[in-house]
Coordinates of C-alpha atoms and ligand atoms in Angstrom, one line a residue:
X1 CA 84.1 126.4 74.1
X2 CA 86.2 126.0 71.2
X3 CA 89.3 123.7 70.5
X4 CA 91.5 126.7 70.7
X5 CA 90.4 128.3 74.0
X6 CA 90.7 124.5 75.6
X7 CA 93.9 124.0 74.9
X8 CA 94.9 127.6 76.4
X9 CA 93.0 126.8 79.3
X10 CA 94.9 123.2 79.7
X11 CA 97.8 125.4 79.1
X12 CA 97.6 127.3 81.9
X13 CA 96.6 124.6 84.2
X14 CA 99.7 122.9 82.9
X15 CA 101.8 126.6 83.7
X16 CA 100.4 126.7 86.9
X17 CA 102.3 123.6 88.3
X18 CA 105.0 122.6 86.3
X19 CA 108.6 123.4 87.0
X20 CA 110.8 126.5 85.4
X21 CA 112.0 125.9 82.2
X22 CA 115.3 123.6 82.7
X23 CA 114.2 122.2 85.5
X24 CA 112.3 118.9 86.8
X25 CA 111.3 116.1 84.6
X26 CA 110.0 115.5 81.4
X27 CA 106.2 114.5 81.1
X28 CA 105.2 112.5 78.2
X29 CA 102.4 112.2 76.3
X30 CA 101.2 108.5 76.7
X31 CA 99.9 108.0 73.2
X32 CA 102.3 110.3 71.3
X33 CA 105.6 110.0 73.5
X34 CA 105.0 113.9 73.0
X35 CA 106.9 116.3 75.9
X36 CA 103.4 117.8 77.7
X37 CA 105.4 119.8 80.5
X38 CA 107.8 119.3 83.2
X39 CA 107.3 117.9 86.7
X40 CA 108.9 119.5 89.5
X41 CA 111.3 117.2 91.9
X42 CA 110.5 118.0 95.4
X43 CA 112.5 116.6 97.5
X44 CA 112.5 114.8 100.7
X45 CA 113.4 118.5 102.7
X46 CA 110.4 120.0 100.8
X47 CA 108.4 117.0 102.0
X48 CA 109.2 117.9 105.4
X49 CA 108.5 121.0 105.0
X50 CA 104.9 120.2 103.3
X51 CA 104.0 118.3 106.6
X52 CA 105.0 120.9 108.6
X53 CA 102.9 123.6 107.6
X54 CA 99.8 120.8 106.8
X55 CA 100.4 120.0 110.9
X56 CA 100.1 123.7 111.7
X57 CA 97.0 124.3 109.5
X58 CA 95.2 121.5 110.6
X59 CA 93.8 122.7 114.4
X60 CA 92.0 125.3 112.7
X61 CA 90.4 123.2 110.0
X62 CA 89.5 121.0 112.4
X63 CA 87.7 124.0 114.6
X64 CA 85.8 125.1 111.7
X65 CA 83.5 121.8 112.3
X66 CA 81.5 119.5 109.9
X67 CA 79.2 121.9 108.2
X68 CA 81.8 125.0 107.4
X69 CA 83.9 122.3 106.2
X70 CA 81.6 120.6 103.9
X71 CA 80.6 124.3 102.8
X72 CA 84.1 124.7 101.3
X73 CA 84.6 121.1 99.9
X74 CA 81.2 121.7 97.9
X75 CA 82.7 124.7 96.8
X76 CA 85.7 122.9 96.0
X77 CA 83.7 119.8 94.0
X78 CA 82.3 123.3 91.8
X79 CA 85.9 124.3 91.1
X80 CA 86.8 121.3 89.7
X81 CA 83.9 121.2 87.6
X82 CA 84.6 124.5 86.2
X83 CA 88.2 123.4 85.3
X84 CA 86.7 119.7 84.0
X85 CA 87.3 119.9 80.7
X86 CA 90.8 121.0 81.0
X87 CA 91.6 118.9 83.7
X88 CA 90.2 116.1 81.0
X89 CA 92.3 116.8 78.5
X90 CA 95.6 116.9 80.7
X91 CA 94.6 113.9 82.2
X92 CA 94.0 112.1 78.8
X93 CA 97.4 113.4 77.3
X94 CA 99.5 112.3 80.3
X95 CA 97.4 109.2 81.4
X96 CA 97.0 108.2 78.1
X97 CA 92.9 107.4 78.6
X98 CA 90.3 108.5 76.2
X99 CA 88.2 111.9 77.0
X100 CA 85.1 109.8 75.6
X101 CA 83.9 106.7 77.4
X102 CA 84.0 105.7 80.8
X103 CA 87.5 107.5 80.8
X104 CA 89.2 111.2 81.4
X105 CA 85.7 113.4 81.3
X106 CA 84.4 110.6 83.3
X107 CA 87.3 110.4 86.3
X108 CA 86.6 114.4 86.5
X109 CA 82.6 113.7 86.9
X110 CA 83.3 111.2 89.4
X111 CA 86.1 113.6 91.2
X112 CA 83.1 116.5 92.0
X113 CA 80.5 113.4 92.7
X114 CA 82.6 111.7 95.2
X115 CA 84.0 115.3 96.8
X116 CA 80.2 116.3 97.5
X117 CA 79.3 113.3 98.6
X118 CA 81.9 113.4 101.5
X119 CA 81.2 116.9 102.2
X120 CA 77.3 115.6 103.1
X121 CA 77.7 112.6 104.0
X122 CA 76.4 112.6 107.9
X123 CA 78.1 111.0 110.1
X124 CA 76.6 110.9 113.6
X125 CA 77.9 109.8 117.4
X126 CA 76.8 106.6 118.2
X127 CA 74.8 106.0 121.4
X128 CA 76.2 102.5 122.5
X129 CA 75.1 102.2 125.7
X130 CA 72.4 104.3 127.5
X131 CA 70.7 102.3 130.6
X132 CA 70.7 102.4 134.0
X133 CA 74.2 100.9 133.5
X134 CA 75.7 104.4 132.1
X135 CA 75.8 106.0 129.1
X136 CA 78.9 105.7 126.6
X137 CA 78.7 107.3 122.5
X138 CA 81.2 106.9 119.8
X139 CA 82.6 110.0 118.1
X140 CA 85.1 110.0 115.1
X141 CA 87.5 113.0 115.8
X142 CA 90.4 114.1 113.2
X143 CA 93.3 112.3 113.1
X144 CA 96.0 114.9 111.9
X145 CA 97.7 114.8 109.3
X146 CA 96.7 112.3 106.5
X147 CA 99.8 111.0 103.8
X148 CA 98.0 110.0 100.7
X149 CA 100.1 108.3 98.1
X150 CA 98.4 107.7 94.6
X151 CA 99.1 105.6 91.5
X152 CA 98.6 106.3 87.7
X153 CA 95.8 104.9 86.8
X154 CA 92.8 106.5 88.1
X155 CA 95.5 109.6 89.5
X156 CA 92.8 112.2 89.6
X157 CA 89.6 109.9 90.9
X158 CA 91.4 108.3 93.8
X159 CA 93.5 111.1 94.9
X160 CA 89.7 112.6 95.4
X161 CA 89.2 109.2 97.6
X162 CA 91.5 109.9 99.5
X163 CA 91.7 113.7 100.2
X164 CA 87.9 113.9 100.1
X165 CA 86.6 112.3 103.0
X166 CA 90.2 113.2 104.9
X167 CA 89.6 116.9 104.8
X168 CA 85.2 116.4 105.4
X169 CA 87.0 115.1 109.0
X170 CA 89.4 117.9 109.4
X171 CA 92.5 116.3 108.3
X172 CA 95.0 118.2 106.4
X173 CA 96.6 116.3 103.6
X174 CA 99.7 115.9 101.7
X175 CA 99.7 114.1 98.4
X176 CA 102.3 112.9 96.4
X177 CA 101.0 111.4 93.1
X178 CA 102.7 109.1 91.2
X179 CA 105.9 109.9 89.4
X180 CA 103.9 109.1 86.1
X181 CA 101.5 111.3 86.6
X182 CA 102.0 114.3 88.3
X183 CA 100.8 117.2 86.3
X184 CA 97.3 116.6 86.9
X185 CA 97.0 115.6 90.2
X186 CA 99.0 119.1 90.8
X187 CA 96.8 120.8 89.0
X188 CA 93.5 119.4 90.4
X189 CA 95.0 120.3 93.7
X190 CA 95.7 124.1 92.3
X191 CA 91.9 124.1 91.2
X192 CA 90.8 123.0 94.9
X193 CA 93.6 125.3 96.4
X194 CA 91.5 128.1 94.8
X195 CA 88.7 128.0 97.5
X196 CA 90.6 125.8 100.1
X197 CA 92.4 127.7 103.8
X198 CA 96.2 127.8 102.8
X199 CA 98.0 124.3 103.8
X200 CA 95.1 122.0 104.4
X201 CA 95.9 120.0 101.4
X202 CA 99.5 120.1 100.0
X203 CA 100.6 118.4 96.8
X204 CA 104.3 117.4 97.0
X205 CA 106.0 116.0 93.4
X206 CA 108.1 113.4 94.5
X207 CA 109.6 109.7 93.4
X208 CA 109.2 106.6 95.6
X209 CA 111.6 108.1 97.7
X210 CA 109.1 111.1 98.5
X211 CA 106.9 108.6 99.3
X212 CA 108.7 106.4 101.3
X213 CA 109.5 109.7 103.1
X214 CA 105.6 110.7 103.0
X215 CA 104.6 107.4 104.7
X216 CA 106.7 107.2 107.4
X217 CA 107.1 111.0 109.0
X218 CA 106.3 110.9 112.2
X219 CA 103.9 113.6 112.1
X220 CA 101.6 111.5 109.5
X221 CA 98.8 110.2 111.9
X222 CA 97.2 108.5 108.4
X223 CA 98.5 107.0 105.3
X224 CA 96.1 106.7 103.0
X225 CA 97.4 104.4 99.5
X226 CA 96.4 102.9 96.5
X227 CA 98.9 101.1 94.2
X228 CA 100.8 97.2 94.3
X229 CA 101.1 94.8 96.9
X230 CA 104.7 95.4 96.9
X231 CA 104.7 99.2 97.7
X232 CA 101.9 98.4 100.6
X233 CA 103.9 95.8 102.5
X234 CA 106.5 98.2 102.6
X235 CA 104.6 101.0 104.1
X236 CA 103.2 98.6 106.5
X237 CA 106.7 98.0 107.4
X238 CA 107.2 101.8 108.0
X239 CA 104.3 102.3 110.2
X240 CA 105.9 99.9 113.0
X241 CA 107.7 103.3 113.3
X242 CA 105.3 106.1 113.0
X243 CA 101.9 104.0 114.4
X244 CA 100.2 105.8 111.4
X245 CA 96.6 104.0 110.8
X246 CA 96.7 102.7 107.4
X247 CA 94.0 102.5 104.0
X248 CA 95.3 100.0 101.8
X249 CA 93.9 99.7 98.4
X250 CA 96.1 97.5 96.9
X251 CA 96.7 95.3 93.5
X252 CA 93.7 93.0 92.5
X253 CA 93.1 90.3 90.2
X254 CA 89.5 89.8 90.0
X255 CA 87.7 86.6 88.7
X256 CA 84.3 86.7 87.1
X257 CA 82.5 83.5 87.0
X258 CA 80.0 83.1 84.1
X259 CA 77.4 80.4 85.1
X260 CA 75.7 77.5 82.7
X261 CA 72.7 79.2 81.3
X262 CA 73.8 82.7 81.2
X263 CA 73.1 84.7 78.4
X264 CA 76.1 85.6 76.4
X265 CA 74.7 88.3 73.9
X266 CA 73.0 90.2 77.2
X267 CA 76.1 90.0 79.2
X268 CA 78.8 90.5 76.2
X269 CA 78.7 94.2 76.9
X270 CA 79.0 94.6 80.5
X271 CA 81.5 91.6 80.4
X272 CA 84.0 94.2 78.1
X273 CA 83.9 97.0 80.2
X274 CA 84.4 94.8 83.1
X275 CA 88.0 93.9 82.2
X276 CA 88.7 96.3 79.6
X277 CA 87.9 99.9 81.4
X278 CA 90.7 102.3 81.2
X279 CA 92.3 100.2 78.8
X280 CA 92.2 97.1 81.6
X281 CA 94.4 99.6 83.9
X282 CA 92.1 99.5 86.7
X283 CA 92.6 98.0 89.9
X284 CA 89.1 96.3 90.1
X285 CA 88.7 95.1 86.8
X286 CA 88.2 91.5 85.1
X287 CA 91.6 90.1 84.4
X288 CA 90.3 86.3 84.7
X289 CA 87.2 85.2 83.4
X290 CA 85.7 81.7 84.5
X291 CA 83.1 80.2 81.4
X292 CA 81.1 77.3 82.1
X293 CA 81.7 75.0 79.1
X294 CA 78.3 74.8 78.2
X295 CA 78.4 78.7 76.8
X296 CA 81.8 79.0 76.4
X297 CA 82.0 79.3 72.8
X298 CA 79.2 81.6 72.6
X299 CA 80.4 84.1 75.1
X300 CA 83.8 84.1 73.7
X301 CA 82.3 85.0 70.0
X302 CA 80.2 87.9 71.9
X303 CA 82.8 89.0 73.8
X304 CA 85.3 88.8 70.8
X305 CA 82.3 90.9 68.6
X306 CA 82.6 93.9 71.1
X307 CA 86.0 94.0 71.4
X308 CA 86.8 94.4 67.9
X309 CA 83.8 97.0 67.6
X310 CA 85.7 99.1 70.1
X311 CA 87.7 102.3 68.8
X312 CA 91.5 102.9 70.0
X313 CA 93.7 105.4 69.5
X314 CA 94.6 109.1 70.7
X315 CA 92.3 109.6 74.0
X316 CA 92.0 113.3 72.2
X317 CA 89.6 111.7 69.4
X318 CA 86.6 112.0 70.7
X319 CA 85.6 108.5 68.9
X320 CA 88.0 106.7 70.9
X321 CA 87.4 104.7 74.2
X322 CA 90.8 102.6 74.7
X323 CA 93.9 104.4 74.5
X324 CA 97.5 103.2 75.2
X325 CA 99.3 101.6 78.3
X326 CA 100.3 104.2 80.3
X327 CA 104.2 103.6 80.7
X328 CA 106.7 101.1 79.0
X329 CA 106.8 99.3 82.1
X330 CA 103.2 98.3 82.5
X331 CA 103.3 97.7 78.2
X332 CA 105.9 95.4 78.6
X333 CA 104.3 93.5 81.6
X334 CA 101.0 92.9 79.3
X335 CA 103.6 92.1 76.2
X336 CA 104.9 89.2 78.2
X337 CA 101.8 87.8 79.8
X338 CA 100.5 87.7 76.4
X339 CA 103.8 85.7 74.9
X340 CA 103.8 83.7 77.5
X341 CA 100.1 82.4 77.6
X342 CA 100.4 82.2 74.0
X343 CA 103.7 79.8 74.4
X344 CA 101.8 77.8 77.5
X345 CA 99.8 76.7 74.4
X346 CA 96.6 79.7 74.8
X347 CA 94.8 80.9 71.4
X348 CA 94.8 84.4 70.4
X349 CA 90.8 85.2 69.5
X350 CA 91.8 88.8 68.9
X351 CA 94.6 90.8 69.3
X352 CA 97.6 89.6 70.7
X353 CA 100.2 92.1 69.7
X354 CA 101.6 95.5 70.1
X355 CA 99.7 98.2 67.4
X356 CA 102.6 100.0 66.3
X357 CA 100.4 101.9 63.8
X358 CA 98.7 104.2 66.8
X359 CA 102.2 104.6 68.8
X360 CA 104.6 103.1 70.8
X361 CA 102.8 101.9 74.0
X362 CA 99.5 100.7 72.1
X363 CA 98.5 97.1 72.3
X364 CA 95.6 95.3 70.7
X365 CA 92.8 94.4 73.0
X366 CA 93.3 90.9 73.6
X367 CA 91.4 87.9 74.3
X368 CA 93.2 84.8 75.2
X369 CA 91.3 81.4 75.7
X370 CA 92.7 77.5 76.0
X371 CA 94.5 78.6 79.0
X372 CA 94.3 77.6 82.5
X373 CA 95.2 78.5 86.5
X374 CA 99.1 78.2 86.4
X375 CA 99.5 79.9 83.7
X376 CA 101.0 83.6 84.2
X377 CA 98.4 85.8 82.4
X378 CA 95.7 84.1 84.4
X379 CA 98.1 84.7 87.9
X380 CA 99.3 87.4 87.5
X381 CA 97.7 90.9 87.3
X382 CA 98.2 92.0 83.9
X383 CA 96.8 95.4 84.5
X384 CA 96.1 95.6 80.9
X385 CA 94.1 95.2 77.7
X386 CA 94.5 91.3 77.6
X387 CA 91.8 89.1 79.3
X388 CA 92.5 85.3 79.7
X389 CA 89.1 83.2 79.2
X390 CA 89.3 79.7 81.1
X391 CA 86.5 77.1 80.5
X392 CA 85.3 75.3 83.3
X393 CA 82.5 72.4 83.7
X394 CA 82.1 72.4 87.8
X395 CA 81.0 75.1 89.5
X396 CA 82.7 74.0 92.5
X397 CA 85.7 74.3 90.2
X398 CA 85.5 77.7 89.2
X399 CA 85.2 79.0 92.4
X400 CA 87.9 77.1 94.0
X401 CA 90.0 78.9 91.2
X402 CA 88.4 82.3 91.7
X403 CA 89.8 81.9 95.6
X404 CA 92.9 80.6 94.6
X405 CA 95.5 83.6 94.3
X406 CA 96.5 85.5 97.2
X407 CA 94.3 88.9 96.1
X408 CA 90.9 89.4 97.1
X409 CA 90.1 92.9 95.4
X410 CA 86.6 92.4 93.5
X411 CA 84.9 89.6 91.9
X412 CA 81.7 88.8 89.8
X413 CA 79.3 86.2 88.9
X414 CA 77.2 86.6 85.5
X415 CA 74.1 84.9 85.2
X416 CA 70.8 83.7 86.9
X417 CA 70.7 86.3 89.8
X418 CA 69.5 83.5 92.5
X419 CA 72.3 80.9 91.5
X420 CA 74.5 84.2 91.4
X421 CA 73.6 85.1 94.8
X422 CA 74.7 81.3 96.2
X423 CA 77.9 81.6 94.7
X424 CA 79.2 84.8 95.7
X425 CA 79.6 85.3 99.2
X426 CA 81.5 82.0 99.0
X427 CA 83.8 84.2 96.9
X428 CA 86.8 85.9 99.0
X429 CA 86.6 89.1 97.9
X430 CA 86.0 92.9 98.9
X431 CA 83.5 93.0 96.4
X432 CA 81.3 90.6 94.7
X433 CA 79.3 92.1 91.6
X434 CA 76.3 90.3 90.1
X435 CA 75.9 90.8 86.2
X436 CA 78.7 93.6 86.6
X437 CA 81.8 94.1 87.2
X438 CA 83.6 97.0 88.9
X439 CA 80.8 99.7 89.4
X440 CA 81.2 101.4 92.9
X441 CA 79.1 104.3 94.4
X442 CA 80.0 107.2 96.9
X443 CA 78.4 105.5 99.3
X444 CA 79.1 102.2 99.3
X445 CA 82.3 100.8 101.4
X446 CA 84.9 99.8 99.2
X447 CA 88.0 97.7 99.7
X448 CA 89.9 94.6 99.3
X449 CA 90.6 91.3 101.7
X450 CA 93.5 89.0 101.0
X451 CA 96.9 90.9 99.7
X452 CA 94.4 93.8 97.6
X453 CA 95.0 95.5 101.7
X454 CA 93.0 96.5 104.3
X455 CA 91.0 99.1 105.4
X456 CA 87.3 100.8 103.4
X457 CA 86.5 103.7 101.6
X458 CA 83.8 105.5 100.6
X459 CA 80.4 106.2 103.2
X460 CA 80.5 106.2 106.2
X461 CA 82.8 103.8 107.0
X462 CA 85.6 105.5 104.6
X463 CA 84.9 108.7 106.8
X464 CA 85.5 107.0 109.9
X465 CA 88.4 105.5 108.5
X466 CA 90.5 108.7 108.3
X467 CA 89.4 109.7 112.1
X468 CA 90.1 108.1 115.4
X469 CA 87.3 107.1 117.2
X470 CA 87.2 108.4 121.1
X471 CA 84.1 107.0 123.7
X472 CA 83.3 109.4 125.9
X473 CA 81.4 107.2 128.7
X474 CA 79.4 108.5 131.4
Ligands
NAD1 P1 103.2 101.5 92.9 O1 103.0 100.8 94.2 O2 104.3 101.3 92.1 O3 103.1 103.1 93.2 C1 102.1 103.7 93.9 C2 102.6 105.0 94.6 O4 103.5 104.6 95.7 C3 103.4 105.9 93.7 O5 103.0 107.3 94.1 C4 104.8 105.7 94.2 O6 105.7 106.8 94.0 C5 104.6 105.4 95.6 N1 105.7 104.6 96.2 C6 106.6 103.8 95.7 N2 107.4 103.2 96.6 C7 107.0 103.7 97.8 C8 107.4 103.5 99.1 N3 108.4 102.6 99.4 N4 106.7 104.1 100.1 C9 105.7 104.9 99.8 N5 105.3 105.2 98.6 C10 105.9 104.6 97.6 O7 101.8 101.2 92.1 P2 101.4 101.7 90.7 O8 102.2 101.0 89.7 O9 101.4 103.2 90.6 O10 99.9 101.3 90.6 C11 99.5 100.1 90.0 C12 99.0 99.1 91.1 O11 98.1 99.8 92.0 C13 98.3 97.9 90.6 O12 98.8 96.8 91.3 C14 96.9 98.2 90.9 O13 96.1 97.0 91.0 C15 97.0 98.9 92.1 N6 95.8 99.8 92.3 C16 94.9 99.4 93.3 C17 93.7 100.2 93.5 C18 92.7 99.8 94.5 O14 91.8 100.6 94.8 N7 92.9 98.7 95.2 C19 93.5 101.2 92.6 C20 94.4 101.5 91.6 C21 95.5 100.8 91.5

């Protein structure tokens, strides 16, 4: 297809959901500052509203059962693989990530692998007792209706985490995306909507008031949410009132722990994407790496190599793979981290600074070593393009510093794969990758311990996590 028919076709998705002219609120493009289109503000009555007709949908998308169900969500996963490339390109303008790389044209693939895997996933009763005792099976029944409440980062990939395997149970759902990107989580839902009953999944464009609203309705049997720690304590709070079960992915800040005799040219690669995938906005990345002293040096120059290899720029050149931070907030978070390790006495390798030159929320990848635990960048999620490097010459050490912050999202451990398989289950962690950092799979449970929340997804523990469970016994 050419340039020309793409952007009509990302167009239209674009006219499809955004507000009448005059109205809503101004979406920019993250690399050019560029107006794309306008978000609508629904409010907390059209909220209500939302959950209302997603409550009196979802009896008879629960009576259609598993397999007419999973018929429609595959059908579904087809739509938004039809739409992918404009879907892509709307997501790269207003998240600000590349099409190329593991980035916007990527997030789509994942959105129609992860849908179809939900929809086949099986998920059988469980016989748990059958003896001359009695007899008594599991069963995972709908719960109702499921909240889900997304951030910016990955808007389009988890909001398929958590509508996906919510609807495969006969949920209906109501999304609100985040504020800073709404336009193409709305129109992803308008792609599905296409071959989806009216009302089973809902998307409402709201602020955090919306979703304050969202999480604690009292007709939300299910929250499902992804974004900080702070945001996830509060709708724990809220669900003292509502009883709503609760997913909660939350903020991570995920050591990697690079033992003596690893080798640094082999793992330079996978270390970089590691920390620095969608531009180090990703909720399981690196964003503390652990050297043994021995290598230090080397992996540092290896690491350094790829990084300044790397293209960034406008996620619409299709030789980019890093693009921009995706709001002035989150730029100025990385901006100070970066100062301030700098000021604790770190050393820049590379980067270091804004990069006016490609537009205003565009900072250098950075590499920061000489710095230590203590220090913010390394204690702090910088949810950025900046990765502190800390050298340490006990293993003991580095993984008493790996447990030491109150987040347990992912971690890794790079090296021999025996030693590798001592250290990590001594790592506390959702995840421990070996020789890798961050790769998940449809099927494989996913979620954090510690303040990164509670709760898996994915398989078929992330199905029975948006059901209830009932025993029928005798
Ligand atoms: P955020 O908590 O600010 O916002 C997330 C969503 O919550 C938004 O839709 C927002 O409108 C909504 N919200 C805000 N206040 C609310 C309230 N009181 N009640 C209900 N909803 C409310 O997070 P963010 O800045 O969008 O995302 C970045 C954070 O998310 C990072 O900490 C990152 O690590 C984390 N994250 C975690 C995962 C994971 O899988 N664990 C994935 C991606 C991002």
């Amino acid at each position: 297809m050419s340039d020309t028919a793409l952007v009509a076709d990302e167009q239209r998705l674009i006219d499809r959901v955004q507000a009448p002219d005059g109205q809503g609120r101004d979406v920019p493009d993250a690399a050019t500052r560029e107006v794309i289109g306008r978000a609508p503000l629904h409010t907390v009555a059209d909220l209500d509203d939302a959950v209302a007709r997603a409550k009196a949908a979802q009896p008879a998308w629960e009576a259609l059962g598993h397999e007419e169900r999973s018929a429609i969500l595959l059908r579904a996963a087809d739509a938004i693989e039809e739409n992918a490339e404009a879907l892509a390109r709307l997501l790269s303008r207003e998240q600000g990530k590349p099409l190329n790389g593991p980035n916007a044209r990527f997030e789509l693939g994942a959105c129609a692998a992860w849908l179809r895997t939900n929809a086949t996933t099986p998920l059988e009763a469980q016989t748990i007792v059958d003896d001359e005792s009695g007899r008594a099976s599991l069963f995972y029944k709908a719960a109702g209706v499921v909240g889900a409440i997304g951030p910016w980062n990955w808007p389009l990939m988890i909001g398929i985490w958590q509508i996906g395997p919510s609807l495969r149970m006969g949920n209906t759902v109501v999304v609100k995306p985040s504020e800073y990107t709404p336009l193409s989580v709305l129109a992803m839902v308008a792609v599905m909507n296409e071959v989806l009953p009216a009302d089973v999944l809902i998307a409402v464009s709201g602020d955090r008031e919306a979703g304050a609203r969202l999480a604690s309705h009292p007709d939300i049997a299910k929250v499902m949410f992804t974004g900080s720690t702070a945001t996830g304590r509060k709708i724990i709070e809220s669900s003292a009132g509502n009883l709503a079960r609760l997913t909660l992915e939350l903020g991570g800040n995920d050591a990697g722990i690079v033992l003596p005799g690893a080798d640094a040219q082999a793992i330079a690669q996978d270390l970089f994407w590691g920390a620095f995938i969608n531009t180090g906005q990703t909720c399981a990345a690196l964003k503390r790496l652990y050297v043994h002293e021995s290598i230090h040096d080397e992996v540092v120059a290896a690491l350094a190599a790829v990084v300044e290899q790397t293209p960034i720029g406008n996620g619409l050149d299709e030789q980019n793979v890093l693009g921009p931070l995706q709001n002035r907030a989150q730029f100025d978070i990385v901006k100070r981290l970066v100062d301030d390790a700098v000021a604790a006495g770190g050393r820049v390798v590379t980067g270091g600074a804004p990069a006016p030159e490609l537009g205003e929320l565009f900072f250098q990848p950075t590499l920061v070593v000489d710095v230590a635990d203590g220090v913010a960048l390394v204690d702090e999620e910088q949810f950025g393009p900046a990765l502190p490097i800390i050298r340490y010459s006990d293993v003991e050490e580095a993984i008493a510093s790996a447990n030491g912050l109150d987040a347990g999202l992912g971690a890794s451990v790079w090296g021999d794969r025996a030693q590798a398989l001592e250290v990590a289950p001594r790592l506390q962690a959702g995840t421990v990758w070996i020789n890798q950092h961050g790769g998940l799979h449809p099927l494989v449970p996913f979620g954090g311990v510690k303040a990164s929340g509670y709760g898996l997804e994915f398989g078929v523990e992330g199905l029975k996590a948006v059901g209830v469970p009932q025993v029928i016994s005798g």
